[in-house]
Short mmCIF file of C-alpha atoms in Angstrom, two decimals:
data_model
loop_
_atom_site.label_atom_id
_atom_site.label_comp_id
_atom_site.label_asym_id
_atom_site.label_seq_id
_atom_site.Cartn_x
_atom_site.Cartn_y
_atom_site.Cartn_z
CA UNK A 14 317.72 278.51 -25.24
CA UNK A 15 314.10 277.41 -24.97
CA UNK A 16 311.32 278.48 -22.14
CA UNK A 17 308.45 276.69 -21.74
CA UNK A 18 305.12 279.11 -21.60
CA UNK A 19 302.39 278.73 -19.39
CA UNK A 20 299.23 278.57 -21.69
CA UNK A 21 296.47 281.17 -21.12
CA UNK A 22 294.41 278.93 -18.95
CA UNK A 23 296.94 277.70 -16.75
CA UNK A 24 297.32 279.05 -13.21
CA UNK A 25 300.91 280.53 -12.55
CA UNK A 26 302.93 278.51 -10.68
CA UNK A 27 303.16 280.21 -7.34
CA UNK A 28 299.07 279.86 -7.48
CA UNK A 29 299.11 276.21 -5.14
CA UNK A 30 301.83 278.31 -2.88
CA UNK A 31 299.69 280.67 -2.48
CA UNK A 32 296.18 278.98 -1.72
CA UNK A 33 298.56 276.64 0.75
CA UNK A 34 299.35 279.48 2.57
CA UNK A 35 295.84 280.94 2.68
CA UNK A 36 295.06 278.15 3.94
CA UNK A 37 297.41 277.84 6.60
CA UNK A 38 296.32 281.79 7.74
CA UNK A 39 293.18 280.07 7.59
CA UNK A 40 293.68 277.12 9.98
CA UNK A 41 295.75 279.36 12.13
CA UNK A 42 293.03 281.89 12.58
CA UNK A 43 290.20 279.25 13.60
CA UNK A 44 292.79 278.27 16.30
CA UNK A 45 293.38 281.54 17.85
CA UNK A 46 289.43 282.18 17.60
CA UNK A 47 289.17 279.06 19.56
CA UNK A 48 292.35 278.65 21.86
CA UNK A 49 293.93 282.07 21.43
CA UNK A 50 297.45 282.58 22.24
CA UNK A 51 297.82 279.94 25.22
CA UNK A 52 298.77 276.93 23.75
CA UNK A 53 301.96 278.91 22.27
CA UNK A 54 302.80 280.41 26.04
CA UNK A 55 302.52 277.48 27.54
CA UNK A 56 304.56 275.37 25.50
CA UNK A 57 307.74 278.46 26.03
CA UNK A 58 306.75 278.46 29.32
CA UNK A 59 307.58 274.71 29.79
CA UNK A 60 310.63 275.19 27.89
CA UNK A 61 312.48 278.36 28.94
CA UNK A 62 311.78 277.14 32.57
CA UNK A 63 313.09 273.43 31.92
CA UNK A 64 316.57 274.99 30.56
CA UNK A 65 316.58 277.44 32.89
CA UNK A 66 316.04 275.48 35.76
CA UNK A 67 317.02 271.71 35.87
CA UNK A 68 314.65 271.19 38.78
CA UNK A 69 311.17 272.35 36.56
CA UNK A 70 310.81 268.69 34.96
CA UNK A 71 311.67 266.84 38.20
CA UNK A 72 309.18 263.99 39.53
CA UNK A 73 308.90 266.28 42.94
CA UNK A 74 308.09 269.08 41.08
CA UNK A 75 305.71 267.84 38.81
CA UNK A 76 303.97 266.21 41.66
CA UNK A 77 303.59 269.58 43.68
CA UNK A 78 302.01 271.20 40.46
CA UNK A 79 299.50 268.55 40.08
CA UNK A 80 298.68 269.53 44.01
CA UNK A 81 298.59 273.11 43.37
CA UNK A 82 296.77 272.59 39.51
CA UNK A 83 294.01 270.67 41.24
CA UNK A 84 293.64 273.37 43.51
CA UNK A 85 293.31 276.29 41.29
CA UNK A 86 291.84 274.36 38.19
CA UNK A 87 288.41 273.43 40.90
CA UNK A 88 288.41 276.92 41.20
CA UNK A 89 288.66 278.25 37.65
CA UNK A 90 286.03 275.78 37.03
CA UNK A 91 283.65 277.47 39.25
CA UNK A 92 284.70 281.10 37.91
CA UNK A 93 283.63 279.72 34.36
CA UNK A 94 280.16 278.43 35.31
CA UNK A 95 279.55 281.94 36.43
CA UNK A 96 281.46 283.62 33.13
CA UNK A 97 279.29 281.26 30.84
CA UNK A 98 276.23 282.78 32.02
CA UNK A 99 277.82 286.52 31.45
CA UNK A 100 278.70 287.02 35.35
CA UNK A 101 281.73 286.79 37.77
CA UNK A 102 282.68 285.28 41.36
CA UNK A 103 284.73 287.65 43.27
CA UNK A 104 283.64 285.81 46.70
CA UNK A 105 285.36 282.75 45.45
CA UNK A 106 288.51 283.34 47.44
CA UNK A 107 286.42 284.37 50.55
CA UNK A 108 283.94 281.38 50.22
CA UNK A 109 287.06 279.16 50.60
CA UNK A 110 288.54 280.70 53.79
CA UNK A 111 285.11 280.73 55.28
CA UNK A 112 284.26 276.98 54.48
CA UNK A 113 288.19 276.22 55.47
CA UNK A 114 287.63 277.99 59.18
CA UNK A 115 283.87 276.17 59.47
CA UNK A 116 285.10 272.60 58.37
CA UNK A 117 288.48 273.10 61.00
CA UNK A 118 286.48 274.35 64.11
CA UNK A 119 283.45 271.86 63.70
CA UNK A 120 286.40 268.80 63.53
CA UNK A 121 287.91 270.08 66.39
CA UNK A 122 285.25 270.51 68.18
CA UNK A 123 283.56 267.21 67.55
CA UNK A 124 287.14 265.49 67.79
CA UNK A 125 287.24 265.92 71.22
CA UNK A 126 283.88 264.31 72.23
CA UNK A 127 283.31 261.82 69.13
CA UNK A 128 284.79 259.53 67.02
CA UNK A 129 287.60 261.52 64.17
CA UNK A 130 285.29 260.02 61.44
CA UNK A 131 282.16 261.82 63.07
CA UNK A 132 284.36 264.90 63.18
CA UNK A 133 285.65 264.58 59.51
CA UNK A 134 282.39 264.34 58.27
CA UNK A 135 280.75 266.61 60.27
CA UNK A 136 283.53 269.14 59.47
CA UNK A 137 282.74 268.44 55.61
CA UNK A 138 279.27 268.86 55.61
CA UNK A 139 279.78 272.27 57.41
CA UNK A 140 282.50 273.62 54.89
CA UNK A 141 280.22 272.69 52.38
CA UNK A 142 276.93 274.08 53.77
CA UNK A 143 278.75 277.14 53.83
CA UNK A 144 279.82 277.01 50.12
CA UNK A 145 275.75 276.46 49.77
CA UNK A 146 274.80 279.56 51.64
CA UNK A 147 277.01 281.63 49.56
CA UNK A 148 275.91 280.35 46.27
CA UNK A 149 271.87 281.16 47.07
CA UNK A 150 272.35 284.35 48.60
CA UNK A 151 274.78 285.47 45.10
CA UNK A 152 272.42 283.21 42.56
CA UNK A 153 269.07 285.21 44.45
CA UNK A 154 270.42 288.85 44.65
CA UNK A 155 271.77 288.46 41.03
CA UNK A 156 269.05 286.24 39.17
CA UNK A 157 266.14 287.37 41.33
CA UNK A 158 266.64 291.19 42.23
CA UNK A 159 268.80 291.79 39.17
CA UNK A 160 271.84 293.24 41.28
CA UNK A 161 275.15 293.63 39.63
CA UNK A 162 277.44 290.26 39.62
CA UNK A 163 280.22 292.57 40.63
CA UNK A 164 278.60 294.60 43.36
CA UNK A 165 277.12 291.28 44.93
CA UNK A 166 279.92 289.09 45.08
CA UNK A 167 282.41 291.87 46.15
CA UNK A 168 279.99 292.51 49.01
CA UNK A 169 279.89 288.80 49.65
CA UNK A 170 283.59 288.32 49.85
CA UNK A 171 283.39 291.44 52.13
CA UNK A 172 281.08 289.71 54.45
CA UNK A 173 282.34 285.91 54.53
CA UNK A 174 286.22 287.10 55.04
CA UNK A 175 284.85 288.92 58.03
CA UNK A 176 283.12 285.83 59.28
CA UNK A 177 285.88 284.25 58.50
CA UNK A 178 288.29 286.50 61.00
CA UNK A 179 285.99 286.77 63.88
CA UNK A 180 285.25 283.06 63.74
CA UNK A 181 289.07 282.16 64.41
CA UNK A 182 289.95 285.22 66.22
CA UNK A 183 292.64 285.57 63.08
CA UNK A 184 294.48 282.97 64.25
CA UNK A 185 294.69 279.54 62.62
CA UNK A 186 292.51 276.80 63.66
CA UNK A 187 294.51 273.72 64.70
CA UNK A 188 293.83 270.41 66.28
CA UNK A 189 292.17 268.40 63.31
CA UNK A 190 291.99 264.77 63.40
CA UNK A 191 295.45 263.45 62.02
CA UNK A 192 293.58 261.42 59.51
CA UNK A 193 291.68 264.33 57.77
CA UNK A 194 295.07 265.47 56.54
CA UNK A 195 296.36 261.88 55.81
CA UNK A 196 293.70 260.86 53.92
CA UNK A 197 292.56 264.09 52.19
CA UNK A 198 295.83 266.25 52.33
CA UNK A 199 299.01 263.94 51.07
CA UNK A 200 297.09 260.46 49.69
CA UNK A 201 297.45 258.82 46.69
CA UNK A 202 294.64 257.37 44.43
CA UNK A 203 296.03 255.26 41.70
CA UNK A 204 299.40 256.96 41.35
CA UNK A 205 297.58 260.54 41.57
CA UNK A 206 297.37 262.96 44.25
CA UNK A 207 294.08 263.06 46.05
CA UNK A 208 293.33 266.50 45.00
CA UNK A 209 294.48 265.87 41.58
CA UNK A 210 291.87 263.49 41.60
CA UNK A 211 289.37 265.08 42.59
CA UNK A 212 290.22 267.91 40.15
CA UNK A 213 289.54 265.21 37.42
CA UNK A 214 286.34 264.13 38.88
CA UNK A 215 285.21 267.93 38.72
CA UNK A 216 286.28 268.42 35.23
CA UNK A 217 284.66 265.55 33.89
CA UNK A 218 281.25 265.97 35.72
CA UNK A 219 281.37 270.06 34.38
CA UNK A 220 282.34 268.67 31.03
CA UNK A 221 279.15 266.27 31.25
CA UNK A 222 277.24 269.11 32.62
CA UNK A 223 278.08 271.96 30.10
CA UNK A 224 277.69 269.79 26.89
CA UNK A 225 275.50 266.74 27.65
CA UNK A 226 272.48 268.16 29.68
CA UNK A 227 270.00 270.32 28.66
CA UNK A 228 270.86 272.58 31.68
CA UNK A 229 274.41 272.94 30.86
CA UNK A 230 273.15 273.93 26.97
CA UNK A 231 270.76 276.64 28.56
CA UNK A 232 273.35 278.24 30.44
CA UNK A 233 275.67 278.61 27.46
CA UNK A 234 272.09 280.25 26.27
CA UNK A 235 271.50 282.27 28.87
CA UNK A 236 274.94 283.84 28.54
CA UNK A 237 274.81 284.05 25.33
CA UNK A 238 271.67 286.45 24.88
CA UNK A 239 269.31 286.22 27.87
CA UNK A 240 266.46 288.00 26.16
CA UNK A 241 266.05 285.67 23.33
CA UNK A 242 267.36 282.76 25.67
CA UNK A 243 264.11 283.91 28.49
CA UNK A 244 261.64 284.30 24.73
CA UNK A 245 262.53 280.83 23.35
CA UNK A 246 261.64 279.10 26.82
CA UNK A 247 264.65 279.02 29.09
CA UNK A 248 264.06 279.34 32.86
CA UNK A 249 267.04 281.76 33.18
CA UNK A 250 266.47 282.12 37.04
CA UNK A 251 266.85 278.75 37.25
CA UNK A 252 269.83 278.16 35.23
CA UNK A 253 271.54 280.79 37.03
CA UNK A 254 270.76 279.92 40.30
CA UNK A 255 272.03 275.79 39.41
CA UNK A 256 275.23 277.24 38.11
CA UNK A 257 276.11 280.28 40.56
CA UNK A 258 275.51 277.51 43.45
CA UNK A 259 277.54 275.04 41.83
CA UNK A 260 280.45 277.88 41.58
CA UNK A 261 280.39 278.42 45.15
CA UNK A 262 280.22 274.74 46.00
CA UNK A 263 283.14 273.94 44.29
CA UNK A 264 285.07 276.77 45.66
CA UNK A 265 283.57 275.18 49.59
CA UNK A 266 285.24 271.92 48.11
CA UNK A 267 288.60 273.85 47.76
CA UNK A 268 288.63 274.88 51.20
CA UNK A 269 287.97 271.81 52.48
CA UNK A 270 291.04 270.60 50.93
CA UNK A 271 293.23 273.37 51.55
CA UNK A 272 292.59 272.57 55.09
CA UNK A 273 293.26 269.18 55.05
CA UNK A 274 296.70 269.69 52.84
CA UNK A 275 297.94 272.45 55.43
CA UNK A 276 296.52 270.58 58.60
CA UNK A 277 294.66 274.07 59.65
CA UNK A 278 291.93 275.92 59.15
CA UNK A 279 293.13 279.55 57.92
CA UNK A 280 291.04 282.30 57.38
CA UNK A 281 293.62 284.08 55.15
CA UNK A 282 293.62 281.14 52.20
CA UNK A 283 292.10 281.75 49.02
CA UNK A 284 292.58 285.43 48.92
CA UNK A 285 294.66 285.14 45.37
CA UNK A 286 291.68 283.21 43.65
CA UNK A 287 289.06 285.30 42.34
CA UNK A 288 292.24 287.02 40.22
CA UNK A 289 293.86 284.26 39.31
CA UNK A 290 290.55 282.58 38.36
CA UNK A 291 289.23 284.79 35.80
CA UNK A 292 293.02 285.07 34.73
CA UNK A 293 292.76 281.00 34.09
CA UNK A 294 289.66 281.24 33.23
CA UNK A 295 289.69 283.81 29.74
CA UNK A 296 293.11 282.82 28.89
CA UNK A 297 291.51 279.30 28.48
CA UNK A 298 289.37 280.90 26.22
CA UNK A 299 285.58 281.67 28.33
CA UNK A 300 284.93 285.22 26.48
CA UNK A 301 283.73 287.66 29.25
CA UNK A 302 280.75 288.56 27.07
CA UNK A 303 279.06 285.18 27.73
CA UNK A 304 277.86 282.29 26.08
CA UNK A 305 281.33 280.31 25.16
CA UNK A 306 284.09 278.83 26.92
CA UNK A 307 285.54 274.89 27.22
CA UNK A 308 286.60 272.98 30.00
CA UNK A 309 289.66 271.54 28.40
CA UNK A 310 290.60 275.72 28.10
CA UNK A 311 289.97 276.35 31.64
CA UNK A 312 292.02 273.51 32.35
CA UNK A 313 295.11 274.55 30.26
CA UNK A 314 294.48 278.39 31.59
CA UNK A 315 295.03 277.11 35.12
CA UNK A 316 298.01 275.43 34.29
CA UNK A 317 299.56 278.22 32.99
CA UNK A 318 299.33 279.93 35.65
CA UNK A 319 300.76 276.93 37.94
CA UNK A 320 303.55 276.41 35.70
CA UNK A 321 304.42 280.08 35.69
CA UNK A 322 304.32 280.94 39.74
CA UNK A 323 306.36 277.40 40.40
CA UNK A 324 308.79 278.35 37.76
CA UNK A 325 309.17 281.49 39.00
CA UNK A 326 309.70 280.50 42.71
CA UNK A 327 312.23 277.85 41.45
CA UNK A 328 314.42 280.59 40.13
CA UNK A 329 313.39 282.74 42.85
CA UNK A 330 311.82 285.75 40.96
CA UNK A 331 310.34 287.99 43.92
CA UNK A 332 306.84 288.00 44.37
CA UNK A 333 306.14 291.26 43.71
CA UNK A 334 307.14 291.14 40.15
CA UNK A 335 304.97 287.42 40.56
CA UNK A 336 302.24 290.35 40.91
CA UNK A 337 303.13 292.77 37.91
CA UNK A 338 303.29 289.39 35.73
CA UNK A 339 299.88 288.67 36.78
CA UNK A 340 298.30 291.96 36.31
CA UNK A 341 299.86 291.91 32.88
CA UNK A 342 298.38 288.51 32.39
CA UNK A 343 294.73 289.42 33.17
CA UNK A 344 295.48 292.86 30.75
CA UNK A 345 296.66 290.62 28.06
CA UNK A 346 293.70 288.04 28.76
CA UNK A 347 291.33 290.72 28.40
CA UNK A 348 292.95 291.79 25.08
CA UNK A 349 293.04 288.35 23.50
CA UNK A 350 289.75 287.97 24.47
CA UNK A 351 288.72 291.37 22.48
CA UNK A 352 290.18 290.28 19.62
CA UNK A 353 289.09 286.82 19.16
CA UNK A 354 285.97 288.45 19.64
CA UNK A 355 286.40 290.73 16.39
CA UNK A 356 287.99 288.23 14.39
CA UNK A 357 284.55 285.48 15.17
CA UNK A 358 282.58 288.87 13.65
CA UNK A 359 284.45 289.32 10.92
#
């Protein structure tokens, strides 16, 4: 019997093996430092859920997500403007039910006096100005008198809920003009839900915004390292007073069309969305510390979370363990978000 010897300079054989699957721990670990874990939970999501339950891949069902997606993904879009620059939105939820109880009792007022496309615009403007009001007064107290993001916004959300309930009595506001909710609430734009579409508007004017202007650059700066960010030029009040306004007007913009999908003005909406949020928000990969985070992530982050609580009510899993899932969510977010953090040092 003959064997054939490798000659001194020769690599062994298992040598291309092995640099393949360095490699591949390679690839894999600039994809977790980027995406994390989400791509793999969403794809079992999608499938345990479409065995499970026949119902998950339906064209009903997949056009309710896209309602609820647009929804939370607005939101999570406004949560990451403020993560980017290193601060949080807790008022988000409350800055919806505020500008949802404005925008339904300035239409019904006006409704009964003018025309319903006075009162629908009227109504909008309002919801909005309130989304306005909330953004300066969080942007000022944090960027100006250097007050905590957490102690500001909570005391914000305190204050606009309260507005909120002695506005409506806490009881919904009803009588809006039929065609607010026609035209706003169920429409259709070129085979897409109105709010879906909207969504997509959003995400492509943040996506412009974060990566094409020299604002959007600053307040990946800012968050980044705001001492050598203020030292190399960057007007950091002014960066985070654009982007903490811009949070806040977005979330205004959700209320708005919460109100028009429901047909009411409630001043209980919205109260899920400063968890659920930041939940979307770092499992799409914007690090807590600052300075990173992609709108294509958000997007994905919110649809995981979508995906999950429809799933969920399809099978009828009680919403109390809804709750335990979610505070294990945020744990796990938090934990990913460490580690991709160690990994990018090392």
């Amino acid at each position: 019997m003959t064997r054939t010897m490798a000659s001194p300079g020769e690599a062994p054989p298992t040598a291309p093996r092995q640099r393949a699957g360095a490699e591949l721990g390679t690839v894999a670990r600039r994809l977790f430092i980027q995406w994390g874990i989400l791509p793999v939970l969403l794809l079992a999501l999608v499938i345990t859920f479409a065995v499970i339950e026949p119902r998950f891949l339906s064209e009903a069902n997949l056009t309710n997500v896209a309602r609820q997606l647009s929804f939370l993904g607005i939101i999570a879009l406004g949560q990451m403007l403020y993560l980017v620059t290193r601060h949080y939105d807790l008022s988000n939820g409350a800055c919806v039910a505020l500008s949802s109880i404005v925008g339904a009792m300035v239409m019904t007022s006006v409704a009964k006096s003018g025309s319903p496309g006075i009162a629908i615009l009227l109504g909008c403007l309002a919801g909005i100005a309130v989304g306005l009001i909330v953004g300066v007064v969080n942007a000022v107290l944090i960027a100006v008198f250097k007050i905590s993001a957490f102690m500001v916004t909570l005391g914000t959300a305190s204050a606009a809920t309260g507005t909120a309930l002695l506005l409506s009595g806490g009881t919904p506001v009803v009588g809006l003009p039929p065609e607010f909710a026609r035209q706003f609430g169920t429409s259709m734009v070129l085979g897409i839900p109105f709010p879906t579409f909207v969504m997509i508007l959003a995400l492509l004017a943040a996506y412009v915004f974060l990566n094409w202007t020299r604002l959007g650059r600053q307040a990946y700066a800012v968050g980044g390292n705001e001492s050598a960010a203020y030292q190399s030029g960057v007007n950091v009040r002014r960066t985070l007073l654009t982007v903490m306004i811009v949070g806040s007007l977005l979330a205004a913009l959700v209320g708005l069309m919460l109100t028009a999908r429901m047909s009411t003005g409630e001043a209980n909406v919205g109260v899920q969305y400063p968890l659920q949020s930041i939940i979307a928000a770092v499992l799409g990969g914007v690090s807590l510390d600052g300075g990173e985070g992609r709108v294509a992530g958000v997007l994905m982050g919110a649809l995981f979370l979508v995906l999950l609580s429809n799933g969920m009510d399809l099978i009828r899993v009680q919403s109390y363990v809804q709750d335990i899932l979610l505070g294990a969510l945020l744990v796990t977010a938090l934990l990913v978000d460490r580690l991709r953090k160690r990994m990018r040092l090392t």
